[in-house]
Coordinates of C-alpha atoms and ligand atoms in Angstrom, one line a residue:
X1 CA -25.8 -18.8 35.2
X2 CA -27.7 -15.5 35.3
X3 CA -30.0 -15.2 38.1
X4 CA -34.1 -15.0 37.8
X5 CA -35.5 -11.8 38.4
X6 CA -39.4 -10.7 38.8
X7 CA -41.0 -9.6 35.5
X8 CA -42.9 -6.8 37.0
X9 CA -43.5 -5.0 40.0
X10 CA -46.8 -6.0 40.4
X11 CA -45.5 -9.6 40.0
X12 CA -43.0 -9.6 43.0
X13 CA -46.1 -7.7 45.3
X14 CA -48.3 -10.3 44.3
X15 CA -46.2 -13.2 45.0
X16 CA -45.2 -11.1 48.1
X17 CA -48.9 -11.2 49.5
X18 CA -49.1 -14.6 48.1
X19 CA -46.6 -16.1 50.5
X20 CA -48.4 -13.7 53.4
X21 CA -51.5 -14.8 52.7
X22 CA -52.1 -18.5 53.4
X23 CA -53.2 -20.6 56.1
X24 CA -52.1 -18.5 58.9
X25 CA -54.9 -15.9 58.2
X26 CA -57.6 -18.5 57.2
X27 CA -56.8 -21.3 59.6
X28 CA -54.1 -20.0 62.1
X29 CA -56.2 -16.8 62.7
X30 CA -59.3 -18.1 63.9
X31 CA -57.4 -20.5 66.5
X32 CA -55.4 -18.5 67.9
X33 CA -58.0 -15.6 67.9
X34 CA -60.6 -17.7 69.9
X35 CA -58.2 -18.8 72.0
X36 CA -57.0 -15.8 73.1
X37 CA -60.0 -13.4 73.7
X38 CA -61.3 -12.6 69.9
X39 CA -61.1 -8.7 69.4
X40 CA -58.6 -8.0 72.3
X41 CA -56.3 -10.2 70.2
X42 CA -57.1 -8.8 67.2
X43 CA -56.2 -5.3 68.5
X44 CA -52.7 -6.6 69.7
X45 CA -51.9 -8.5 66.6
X46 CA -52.7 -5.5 64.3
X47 CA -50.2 -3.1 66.7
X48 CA -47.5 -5.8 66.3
X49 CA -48.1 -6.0 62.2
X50 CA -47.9 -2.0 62.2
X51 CA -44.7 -1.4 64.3
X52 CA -43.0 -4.8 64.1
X53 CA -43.9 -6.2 61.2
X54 CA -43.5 -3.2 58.5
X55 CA -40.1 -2.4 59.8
X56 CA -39.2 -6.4 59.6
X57 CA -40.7 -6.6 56.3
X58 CA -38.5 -4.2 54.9
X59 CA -35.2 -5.5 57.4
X60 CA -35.5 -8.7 55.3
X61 CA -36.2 -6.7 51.8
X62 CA -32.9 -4.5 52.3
X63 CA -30.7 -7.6 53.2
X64 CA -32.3 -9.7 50.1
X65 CA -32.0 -6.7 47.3
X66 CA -28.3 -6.0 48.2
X67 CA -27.1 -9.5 48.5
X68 CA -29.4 -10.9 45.5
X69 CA -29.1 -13.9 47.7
X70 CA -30.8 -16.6 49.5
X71 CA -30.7 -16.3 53.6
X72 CA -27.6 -18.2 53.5
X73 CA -25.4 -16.4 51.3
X74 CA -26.9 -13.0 52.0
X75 CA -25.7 -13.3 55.7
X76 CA -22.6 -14.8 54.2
X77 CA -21.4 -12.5 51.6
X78 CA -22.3 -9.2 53.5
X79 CA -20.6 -10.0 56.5
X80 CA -17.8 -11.9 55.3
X81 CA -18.0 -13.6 58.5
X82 CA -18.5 -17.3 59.6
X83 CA -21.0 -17.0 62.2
X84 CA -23.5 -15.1 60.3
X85 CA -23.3 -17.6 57.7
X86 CA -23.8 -20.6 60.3
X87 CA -26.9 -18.5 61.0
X88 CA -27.8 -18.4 58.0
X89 CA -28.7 -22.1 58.1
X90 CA -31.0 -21.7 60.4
X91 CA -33.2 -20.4 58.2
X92 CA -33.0 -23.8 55.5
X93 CA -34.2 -25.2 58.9
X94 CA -36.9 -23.0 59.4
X95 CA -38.3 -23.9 56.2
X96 CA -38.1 -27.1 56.5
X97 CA -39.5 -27.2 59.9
X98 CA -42.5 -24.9 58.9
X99 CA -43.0 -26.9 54.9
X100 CA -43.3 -29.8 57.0
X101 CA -46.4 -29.1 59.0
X102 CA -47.7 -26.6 56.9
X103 CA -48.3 -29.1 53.8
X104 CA -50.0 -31.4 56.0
X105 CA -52.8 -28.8 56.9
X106 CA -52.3 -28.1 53.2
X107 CA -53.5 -32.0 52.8
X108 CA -56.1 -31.1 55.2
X109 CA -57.2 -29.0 52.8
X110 CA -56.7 -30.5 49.8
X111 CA -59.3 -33.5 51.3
X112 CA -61.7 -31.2 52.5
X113 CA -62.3 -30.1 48.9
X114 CA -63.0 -33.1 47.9
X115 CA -65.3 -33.6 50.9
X116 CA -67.0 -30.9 50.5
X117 CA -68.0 -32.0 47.1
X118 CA -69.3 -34.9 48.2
X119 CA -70.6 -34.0 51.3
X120 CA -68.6 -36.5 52.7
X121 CA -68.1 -34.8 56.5
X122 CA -71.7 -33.5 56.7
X123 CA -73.1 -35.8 58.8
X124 CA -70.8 -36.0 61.0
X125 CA -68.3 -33.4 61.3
X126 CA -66.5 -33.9 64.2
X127 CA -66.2 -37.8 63.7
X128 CA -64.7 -37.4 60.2
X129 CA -61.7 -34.2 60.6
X130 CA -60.6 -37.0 63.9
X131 CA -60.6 -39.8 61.8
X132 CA -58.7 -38.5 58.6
X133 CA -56.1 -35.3 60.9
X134 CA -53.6 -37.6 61.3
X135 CA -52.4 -41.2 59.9
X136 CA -51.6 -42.8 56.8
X137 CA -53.9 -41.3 54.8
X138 CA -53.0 -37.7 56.0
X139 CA -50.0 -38.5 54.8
X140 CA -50.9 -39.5 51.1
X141 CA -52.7 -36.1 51.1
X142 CA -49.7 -33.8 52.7
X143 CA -47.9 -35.8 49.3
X144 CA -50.0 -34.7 46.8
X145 CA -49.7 -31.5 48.1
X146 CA -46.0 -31.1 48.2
X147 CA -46.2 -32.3 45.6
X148 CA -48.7 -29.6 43.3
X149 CA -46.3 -27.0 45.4
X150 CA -43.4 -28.7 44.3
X151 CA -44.3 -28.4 40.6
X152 CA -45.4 -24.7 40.6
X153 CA -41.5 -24.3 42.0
X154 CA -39.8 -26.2 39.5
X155 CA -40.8 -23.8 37.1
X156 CA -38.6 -21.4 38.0
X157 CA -39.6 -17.6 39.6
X158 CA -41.0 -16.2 36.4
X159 CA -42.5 -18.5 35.0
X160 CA -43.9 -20.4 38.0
X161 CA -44.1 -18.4 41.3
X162 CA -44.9 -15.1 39.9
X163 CA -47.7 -16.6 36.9
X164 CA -49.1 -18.8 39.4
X165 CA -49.4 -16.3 42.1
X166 CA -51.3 -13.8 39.4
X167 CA -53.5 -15.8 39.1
X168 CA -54.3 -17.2 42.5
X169 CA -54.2 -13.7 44.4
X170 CA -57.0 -11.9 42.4
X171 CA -59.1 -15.1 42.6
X172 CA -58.6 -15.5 46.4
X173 CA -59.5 -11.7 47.3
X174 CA -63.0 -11.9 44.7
X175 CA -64.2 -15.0 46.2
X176 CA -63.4 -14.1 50.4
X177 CA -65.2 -10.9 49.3
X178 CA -68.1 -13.1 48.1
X179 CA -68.6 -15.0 50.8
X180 CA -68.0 -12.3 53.2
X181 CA -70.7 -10.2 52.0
X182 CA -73.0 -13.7 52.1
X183 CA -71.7 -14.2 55.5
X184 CA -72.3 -11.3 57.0
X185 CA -76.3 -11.2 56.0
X186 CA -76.6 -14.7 57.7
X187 CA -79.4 -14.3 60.6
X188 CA -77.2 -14.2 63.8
X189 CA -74.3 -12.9 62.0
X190 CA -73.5 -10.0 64.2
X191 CA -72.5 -12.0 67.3
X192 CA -69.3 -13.1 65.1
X193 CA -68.5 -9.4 64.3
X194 CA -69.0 -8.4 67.6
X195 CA -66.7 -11.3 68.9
X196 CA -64.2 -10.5 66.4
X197 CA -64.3 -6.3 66.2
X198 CA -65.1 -5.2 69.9
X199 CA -63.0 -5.8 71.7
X200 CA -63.1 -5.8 76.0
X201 CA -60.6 -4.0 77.4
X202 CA -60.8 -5.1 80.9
X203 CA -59.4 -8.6 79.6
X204 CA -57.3 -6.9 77.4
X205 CA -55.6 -4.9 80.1
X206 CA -55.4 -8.3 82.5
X207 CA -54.1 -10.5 79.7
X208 CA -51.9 -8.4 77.7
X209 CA -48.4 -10.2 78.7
X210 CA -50.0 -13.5 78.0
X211 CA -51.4 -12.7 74.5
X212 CA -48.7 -10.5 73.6
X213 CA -46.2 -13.2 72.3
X214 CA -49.0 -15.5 71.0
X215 CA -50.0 -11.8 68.5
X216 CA -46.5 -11.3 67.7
X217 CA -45.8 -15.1 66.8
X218 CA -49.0 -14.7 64.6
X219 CA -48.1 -11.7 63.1
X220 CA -44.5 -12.6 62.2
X221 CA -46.1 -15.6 60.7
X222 CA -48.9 -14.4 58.3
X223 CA -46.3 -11.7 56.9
X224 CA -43.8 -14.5 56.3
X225 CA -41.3 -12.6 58.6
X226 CA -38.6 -14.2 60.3
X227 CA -38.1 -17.5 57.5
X228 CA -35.9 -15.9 55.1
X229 CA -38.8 -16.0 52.8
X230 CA -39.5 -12.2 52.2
X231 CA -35.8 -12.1 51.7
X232 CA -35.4 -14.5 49.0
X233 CA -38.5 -12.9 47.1
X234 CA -36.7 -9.1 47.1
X235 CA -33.5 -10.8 46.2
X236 CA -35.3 -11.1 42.9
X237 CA -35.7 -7.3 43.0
X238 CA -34.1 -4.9 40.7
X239 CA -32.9 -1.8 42.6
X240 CA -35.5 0.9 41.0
X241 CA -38.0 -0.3 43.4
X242 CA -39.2 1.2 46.7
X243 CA -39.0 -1.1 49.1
X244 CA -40.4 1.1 51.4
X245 CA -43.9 1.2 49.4
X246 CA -43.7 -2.7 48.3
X247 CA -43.3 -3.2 51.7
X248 CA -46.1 -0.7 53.0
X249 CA -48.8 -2.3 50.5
X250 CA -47.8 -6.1 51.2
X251 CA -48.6 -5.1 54.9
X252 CA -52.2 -3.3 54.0
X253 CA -53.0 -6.2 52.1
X254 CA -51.9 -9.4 54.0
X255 CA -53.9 -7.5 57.1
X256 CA -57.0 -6.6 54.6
X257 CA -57.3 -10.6 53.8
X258 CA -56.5 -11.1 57.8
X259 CA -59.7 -9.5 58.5
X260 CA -61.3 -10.0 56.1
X261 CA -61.0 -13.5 56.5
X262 CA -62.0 -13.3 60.1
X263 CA -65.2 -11.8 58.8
X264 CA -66.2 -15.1 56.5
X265 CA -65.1 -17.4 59.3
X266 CA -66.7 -16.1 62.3
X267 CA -70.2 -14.7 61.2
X268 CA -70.2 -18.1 60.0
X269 CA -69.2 -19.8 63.3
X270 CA -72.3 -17.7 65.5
X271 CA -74.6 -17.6 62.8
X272 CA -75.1 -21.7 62.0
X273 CA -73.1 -23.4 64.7
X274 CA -73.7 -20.6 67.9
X275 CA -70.4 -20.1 69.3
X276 CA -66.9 -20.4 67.9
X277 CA -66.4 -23.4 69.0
X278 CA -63.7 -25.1 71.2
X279 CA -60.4 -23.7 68.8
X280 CA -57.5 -25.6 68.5
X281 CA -56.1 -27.2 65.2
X282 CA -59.7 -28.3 64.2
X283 CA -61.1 -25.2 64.3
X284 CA -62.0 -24.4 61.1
X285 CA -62.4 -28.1 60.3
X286 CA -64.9 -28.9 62.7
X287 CA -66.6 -25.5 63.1
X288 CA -67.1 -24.2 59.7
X289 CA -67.6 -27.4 58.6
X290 CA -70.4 -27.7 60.4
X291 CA -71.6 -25.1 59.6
X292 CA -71.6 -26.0 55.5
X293 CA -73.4 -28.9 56.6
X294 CA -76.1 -27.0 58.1
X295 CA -76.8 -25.1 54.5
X296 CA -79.1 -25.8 51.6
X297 CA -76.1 -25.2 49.0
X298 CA -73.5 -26.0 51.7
X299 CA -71.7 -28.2 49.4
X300 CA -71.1 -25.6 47.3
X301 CA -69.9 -23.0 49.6
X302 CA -67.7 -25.4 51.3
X303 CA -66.1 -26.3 48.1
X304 CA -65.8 -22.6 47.5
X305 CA -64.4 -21.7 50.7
X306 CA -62.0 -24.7 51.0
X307 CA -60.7 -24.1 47.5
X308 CA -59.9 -20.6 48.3
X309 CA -57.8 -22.3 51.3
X310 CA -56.0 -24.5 49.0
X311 CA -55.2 -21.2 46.8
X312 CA -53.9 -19.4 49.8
X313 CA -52.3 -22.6 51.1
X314 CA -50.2 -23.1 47.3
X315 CA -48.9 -19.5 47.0
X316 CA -47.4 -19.6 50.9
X317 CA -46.2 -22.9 50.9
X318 CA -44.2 -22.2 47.1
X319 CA -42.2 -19.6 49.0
X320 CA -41.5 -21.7 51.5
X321 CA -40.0 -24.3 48.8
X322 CA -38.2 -21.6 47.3
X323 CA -35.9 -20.8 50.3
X324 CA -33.6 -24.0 50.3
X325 CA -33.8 -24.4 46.5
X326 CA -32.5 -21.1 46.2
X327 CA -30.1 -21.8 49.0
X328 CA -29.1 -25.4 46.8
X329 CA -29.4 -23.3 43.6
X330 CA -27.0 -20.5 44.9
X331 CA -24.3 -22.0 46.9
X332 CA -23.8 -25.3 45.3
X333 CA -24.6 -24.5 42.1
X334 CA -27.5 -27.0 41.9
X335 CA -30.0 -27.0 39.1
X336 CA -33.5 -26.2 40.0
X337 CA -35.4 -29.5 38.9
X338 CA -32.8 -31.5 41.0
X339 CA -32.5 -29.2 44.1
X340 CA -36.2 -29.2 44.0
X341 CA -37.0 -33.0 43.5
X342 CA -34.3 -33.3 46.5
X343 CA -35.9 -31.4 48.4
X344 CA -39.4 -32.9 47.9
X345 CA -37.7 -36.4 49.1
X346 CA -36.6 -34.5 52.4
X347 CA -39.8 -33.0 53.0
X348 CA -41.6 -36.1 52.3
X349 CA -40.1 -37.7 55.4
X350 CA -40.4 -34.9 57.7
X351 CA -44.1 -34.3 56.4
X352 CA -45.1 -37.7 57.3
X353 CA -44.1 -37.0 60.9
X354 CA -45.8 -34.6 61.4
X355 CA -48.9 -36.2 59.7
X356 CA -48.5 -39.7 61.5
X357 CA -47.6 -38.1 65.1
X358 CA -50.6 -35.4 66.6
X359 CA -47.8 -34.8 69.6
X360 CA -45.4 -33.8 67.4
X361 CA -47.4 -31.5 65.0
X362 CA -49.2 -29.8 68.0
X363 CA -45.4 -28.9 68.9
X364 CA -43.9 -27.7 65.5
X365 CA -47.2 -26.0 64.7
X366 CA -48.1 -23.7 67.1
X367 CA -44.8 -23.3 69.7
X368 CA -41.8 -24.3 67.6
X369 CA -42.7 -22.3 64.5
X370 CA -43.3 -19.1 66.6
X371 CA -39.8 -19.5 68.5
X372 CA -37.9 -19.9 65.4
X373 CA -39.6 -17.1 63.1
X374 CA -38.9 -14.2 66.4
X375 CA -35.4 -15.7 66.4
X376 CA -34.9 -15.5 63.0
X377 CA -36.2 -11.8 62.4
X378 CA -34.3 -11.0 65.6
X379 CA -31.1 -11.9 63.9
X380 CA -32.5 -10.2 60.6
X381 CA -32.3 -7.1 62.2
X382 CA -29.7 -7.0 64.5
X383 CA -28.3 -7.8 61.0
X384 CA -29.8 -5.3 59.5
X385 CA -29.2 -2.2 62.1
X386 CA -25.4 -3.8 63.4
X387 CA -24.0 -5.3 60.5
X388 CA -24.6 -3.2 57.6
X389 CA -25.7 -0.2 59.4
X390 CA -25.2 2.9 56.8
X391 CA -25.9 0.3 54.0
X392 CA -28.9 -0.5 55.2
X393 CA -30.3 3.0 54.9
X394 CA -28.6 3.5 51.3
X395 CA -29.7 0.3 50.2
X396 CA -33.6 1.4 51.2
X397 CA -33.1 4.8 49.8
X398 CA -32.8 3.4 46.5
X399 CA -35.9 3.7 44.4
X400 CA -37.7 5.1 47.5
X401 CA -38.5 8.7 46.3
X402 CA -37.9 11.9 48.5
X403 CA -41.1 11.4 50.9
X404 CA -39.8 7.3 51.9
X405 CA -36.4 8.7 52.4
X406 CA -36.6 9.9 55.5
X407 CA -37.8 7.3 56.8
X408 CA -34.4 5.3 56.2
X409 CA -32.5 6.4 59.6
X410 CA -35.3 6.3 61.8
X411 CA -36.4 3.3 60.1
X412 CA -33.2 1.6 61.4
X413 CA -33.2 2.8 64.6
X414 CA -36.6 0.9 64.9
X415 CA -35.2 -2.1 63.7
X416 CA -31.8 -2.2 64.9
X417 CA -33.0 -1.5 68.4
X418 CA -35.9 -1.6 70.2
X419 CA -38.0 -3.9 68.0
X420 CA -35.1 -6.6 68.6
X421 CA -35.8 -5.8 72.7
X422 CA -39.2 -6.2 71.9
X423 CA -39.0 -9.2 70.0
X424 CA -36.1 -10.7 72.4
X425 CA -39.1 -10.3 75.1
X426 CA -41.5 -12.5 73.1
X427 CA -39.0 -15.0 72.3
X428 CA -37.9 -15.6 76.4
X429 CA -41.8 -15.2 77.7
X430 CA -42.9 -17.9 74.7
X431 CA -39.5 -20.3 75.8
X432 CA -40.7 -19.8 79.4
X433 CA -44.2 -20.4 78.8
X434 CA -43.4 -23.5 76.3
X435 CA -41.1 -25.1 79.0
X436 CA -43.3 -24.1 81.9
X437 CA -40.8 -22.0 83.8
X438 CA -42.3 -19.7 86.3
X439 CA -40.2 -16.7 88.1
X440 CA -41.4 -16.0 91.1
X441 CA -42.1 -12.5 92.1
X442 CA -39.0 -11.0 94.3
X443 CA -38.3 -7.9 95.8
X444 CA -35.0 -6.3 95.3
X445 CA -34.2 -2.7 96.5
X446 CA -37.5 -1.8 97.0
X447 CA -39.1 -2.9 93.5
X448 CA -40.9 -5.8 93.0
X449 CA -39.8 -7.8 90.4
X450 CA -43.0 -9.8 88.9
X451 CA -42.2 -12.5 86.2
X452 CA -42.9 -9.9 83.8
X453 CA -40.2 -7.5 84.8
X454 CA -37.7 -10.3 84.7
X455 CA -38.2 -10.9 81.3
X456 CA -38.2 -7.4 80.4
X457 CA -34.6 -6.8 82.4
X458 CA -33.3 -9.9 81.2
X459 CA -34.2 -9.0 77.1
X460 CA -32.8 -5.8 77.5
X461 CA -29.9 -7.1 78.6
X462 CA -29.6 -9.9 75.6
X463 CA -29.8 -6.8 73.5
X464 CA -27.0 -4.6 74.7
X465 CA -25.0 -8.0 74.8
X466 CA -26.1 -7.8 71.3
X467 CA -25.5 -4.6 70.3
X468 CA -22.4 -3.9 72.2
X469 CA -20.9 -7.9 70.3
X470 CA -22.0 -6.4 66.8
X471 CA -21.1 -2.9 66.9
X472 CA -18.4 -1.7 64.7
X473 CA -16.9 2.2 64.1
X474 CA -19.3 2.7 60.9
X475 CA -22.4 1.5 62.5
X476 CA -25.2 4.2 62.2
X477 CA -26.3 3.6 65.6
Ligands
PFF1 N1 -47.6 -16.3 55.8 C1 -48.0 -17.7 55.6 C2 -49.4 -17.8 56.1 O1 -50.0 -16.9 56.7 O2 -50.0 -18.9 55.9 C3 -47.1 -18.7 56.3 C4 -45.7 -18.5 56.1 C5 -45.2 -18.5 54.8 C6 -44.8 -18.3 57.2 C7 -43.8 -18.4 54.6 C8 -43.5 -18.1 57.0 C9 -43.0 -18.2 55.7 F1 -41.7 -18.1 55.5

């Protein structure tokens, strides 16, 4: 069976963009942004996309086009080796962990079209996102979106993924655009911008070790980083490509729709509801939907907006469902329809969990999900930087052009060493902070060794362990 390949380049940047672009700029953004200070946030986030996220972009893009590959095999057949491909399952459970919560949302969204229609939540917006989050209902919903997402997949890379995602991209950038500029004129507008554009550096400075692994957990998850997803899609990729400038522009534009979706949502927020309300889950539920309510054509915008969700949502959670039907497809030889009906049966199930049980999607959604994407792009690039070392930088040299070419060494250095200290950092200070483990400060030859400085010794040290286990007499490094 010959393997599917993009049609075009645009097609693979498009459905690139379309997996970054989803609900973790339109829904996850605004929590986590008003949870965590607003512009300060913002400022961090957009650091971690530049120097972490770019160079992990193209990590996964290098290991995808020379395997042609899902996660599984990729790790597999480059390594030749039994633990890399053991890892490699992680990444089916990634998926499934992150399809599973993220199609319930997607159900969310799916009702609040609907809603907004009819007006259904306007009179009382709070009272009607707590009576239909979670329960049987929810449930149906998070169905019938698998279920759309489901059918766009069965159609194969071509002619589903990429012709879907042509269409839905262009369509989600015109309308955001639209209600940006109608957003921003609102009276009281400027309160949002300020909230999300200036941001105060005095909290910045005193809170930068607590909102530094909540910015990188975002920003691995609105690039798709750290799944196996961004893998899968360049394993599609024909070599005469630079992965270097796919990479480059699926960055610019994820971030453009970032912001530019933080500048529909909060103008919004101050303008017609005053503040941005109390975060969490619900945040754009309750808060923009109150806002909708508050409008003379609020049904209208509200479909509008929530049907540019829904876009967002379909092209992300596709790539999702691509990763173990390509892995079922690849290693066992599986047909598409079947793998992919499978599959649907699975997520079903673990869907409904998280739809029937608050506790248990509060957990997947915001701590587990963050823990296993820095994991995952950790081993990506130790991968990446260890493993095929010289490869690597031959691999992104092809198609590249003479001006991206020297990027390929330093490039690896990057990612093969201190982005994985970086990221290993994140990963123990979001375990610690998840189980509530507190180091006190101690003193030890003079330094004092505050919880921080623990966590930076002991990543550093995870890394050399790393480094000095993977190293082999070709590695570059
Ligand atoms: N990037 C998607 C979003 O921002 O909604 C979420 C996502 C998709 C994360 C695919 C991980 C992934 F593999």
């Amino acid at each position: 069976m010959t393997r599917e390949s993009w049609q075009t380049r645009l097609g693979f940047i498009l459905a690139a963009v379309g997996s970054a672009v989803g609900l973790g700029n339109l829904w996850r953004f605004p929590w986590m942004t008003s949870e965590n200070g607003g512009a300060a946030f913002l400022l961090v986030y957009l650091g971690v996309v530049l120097l972490v996220g770019v160079p992990g972009l193209l990590a996964e893009f290098v290991i995808g086009r020379r395997s042609g590959r899902n996660p599984v095999g990729a790790l597999s057949s480059l390594s030749d080796s039994k633990a890399w491909s053991a890892f490699g399952h992680v990444f089916v459970v990634t998926a499934i962990v992150l399809l599973s919560f993220y199609s319930v949302v997607g159900g969310w969204i799916l009702r609040y079209v609907g809603a907004s229609v009819t007006g259904a939540y306007f009179a009382n917006p709070g009272g009607y996102f707590d009576a239909v989050n979670y329960g049987l209902e929810a449930a149906g919903f998070h169905l019938l979106f698998l279920g759309i997402t489901a059918l766009i997949v069965l159609r194969g890379v071509k002619r589903g993924i990429e012709s879907a995602t042509k269409v839905m991209m262009p369509a989600i950038v015109v309308l955001l655009v639209a209600l940006a500029v109608w957003g921003v004129t609102l009276d009281g507008a400027g309160e949002g911008l300020t909230f999300l554009l200036s941001p105060d550096f005095a909290a910045l400075e005193a809170n930068f070790f607590d909102i530094l692994p909540v910015a990188a957990g975002q920003a691995l998850f609105t690039l798709s980083l750290g799944a196996g997803t961004m893998l899968t899609y360049a394993s599609y990729l024909g070599e005469d490509r630079s992965l270097a400038a796919d990479g480059t522009a699926i960055a610019v534009l994820n971030t453009f729709v970032g912001v530019l979706a933080g500048v529909v949502v909060f103008p919004i927020m101050f303008a017609l509801v005053g503040e941005v309300g109390d975060g969490g889950p619900g945040a754009l539920f309750v808060g923009l939907a109150s806002a909708f309510a508050s409008l003379p054509y609020g049904q209208l915008v509200g479909t509008v907006f929530f049907g540019v969700v829904a876009l967002a949502a379909l092209s992300s959670s596709i790539s999702m469902l691509e990763i173990p039907v390509s892995f079922l497809v690849d290693e066992y030889g599986v047909s598409r329809p079947t793998a992919t009906a499978g599959l649907v049966g699975v997520f079903a199930v673990t869907g409904s969990v998280c739809a029937l049980d608050p506790g248990v999607f509060d957990l997947v959604a915001s701590t587990i999900v963050d823990l296993l994407l820095t994991g995952g792009l950790v081993g990506f690039l130790l991968f990446a930087g260890w493993v095929l070392g010289r490869d690597a930088v031959a691999e992104y040299e092809l198609g590249a052009g003479a001006f991206a070419s020297r990027f390929g060494t330093p490039w690896l250095y990057a990612a093969g060493v201190f982005i994985p200290v970086f990221l290993i950092f994140t990963f123990v200070s979001g375990l610690a902070g998840a189980l509530g483990v507190s180091v006190a400060s101690t003193e030890l030859l003079g330094v004092t060794f505050s919880q921080t400085r623990v966590f930076v010794v002991v990543s550093v040290l995870v890394a050399l362990a790393s480094f000095l286990g993977l190293r082999r007499a070709d590695s570059v490094i």
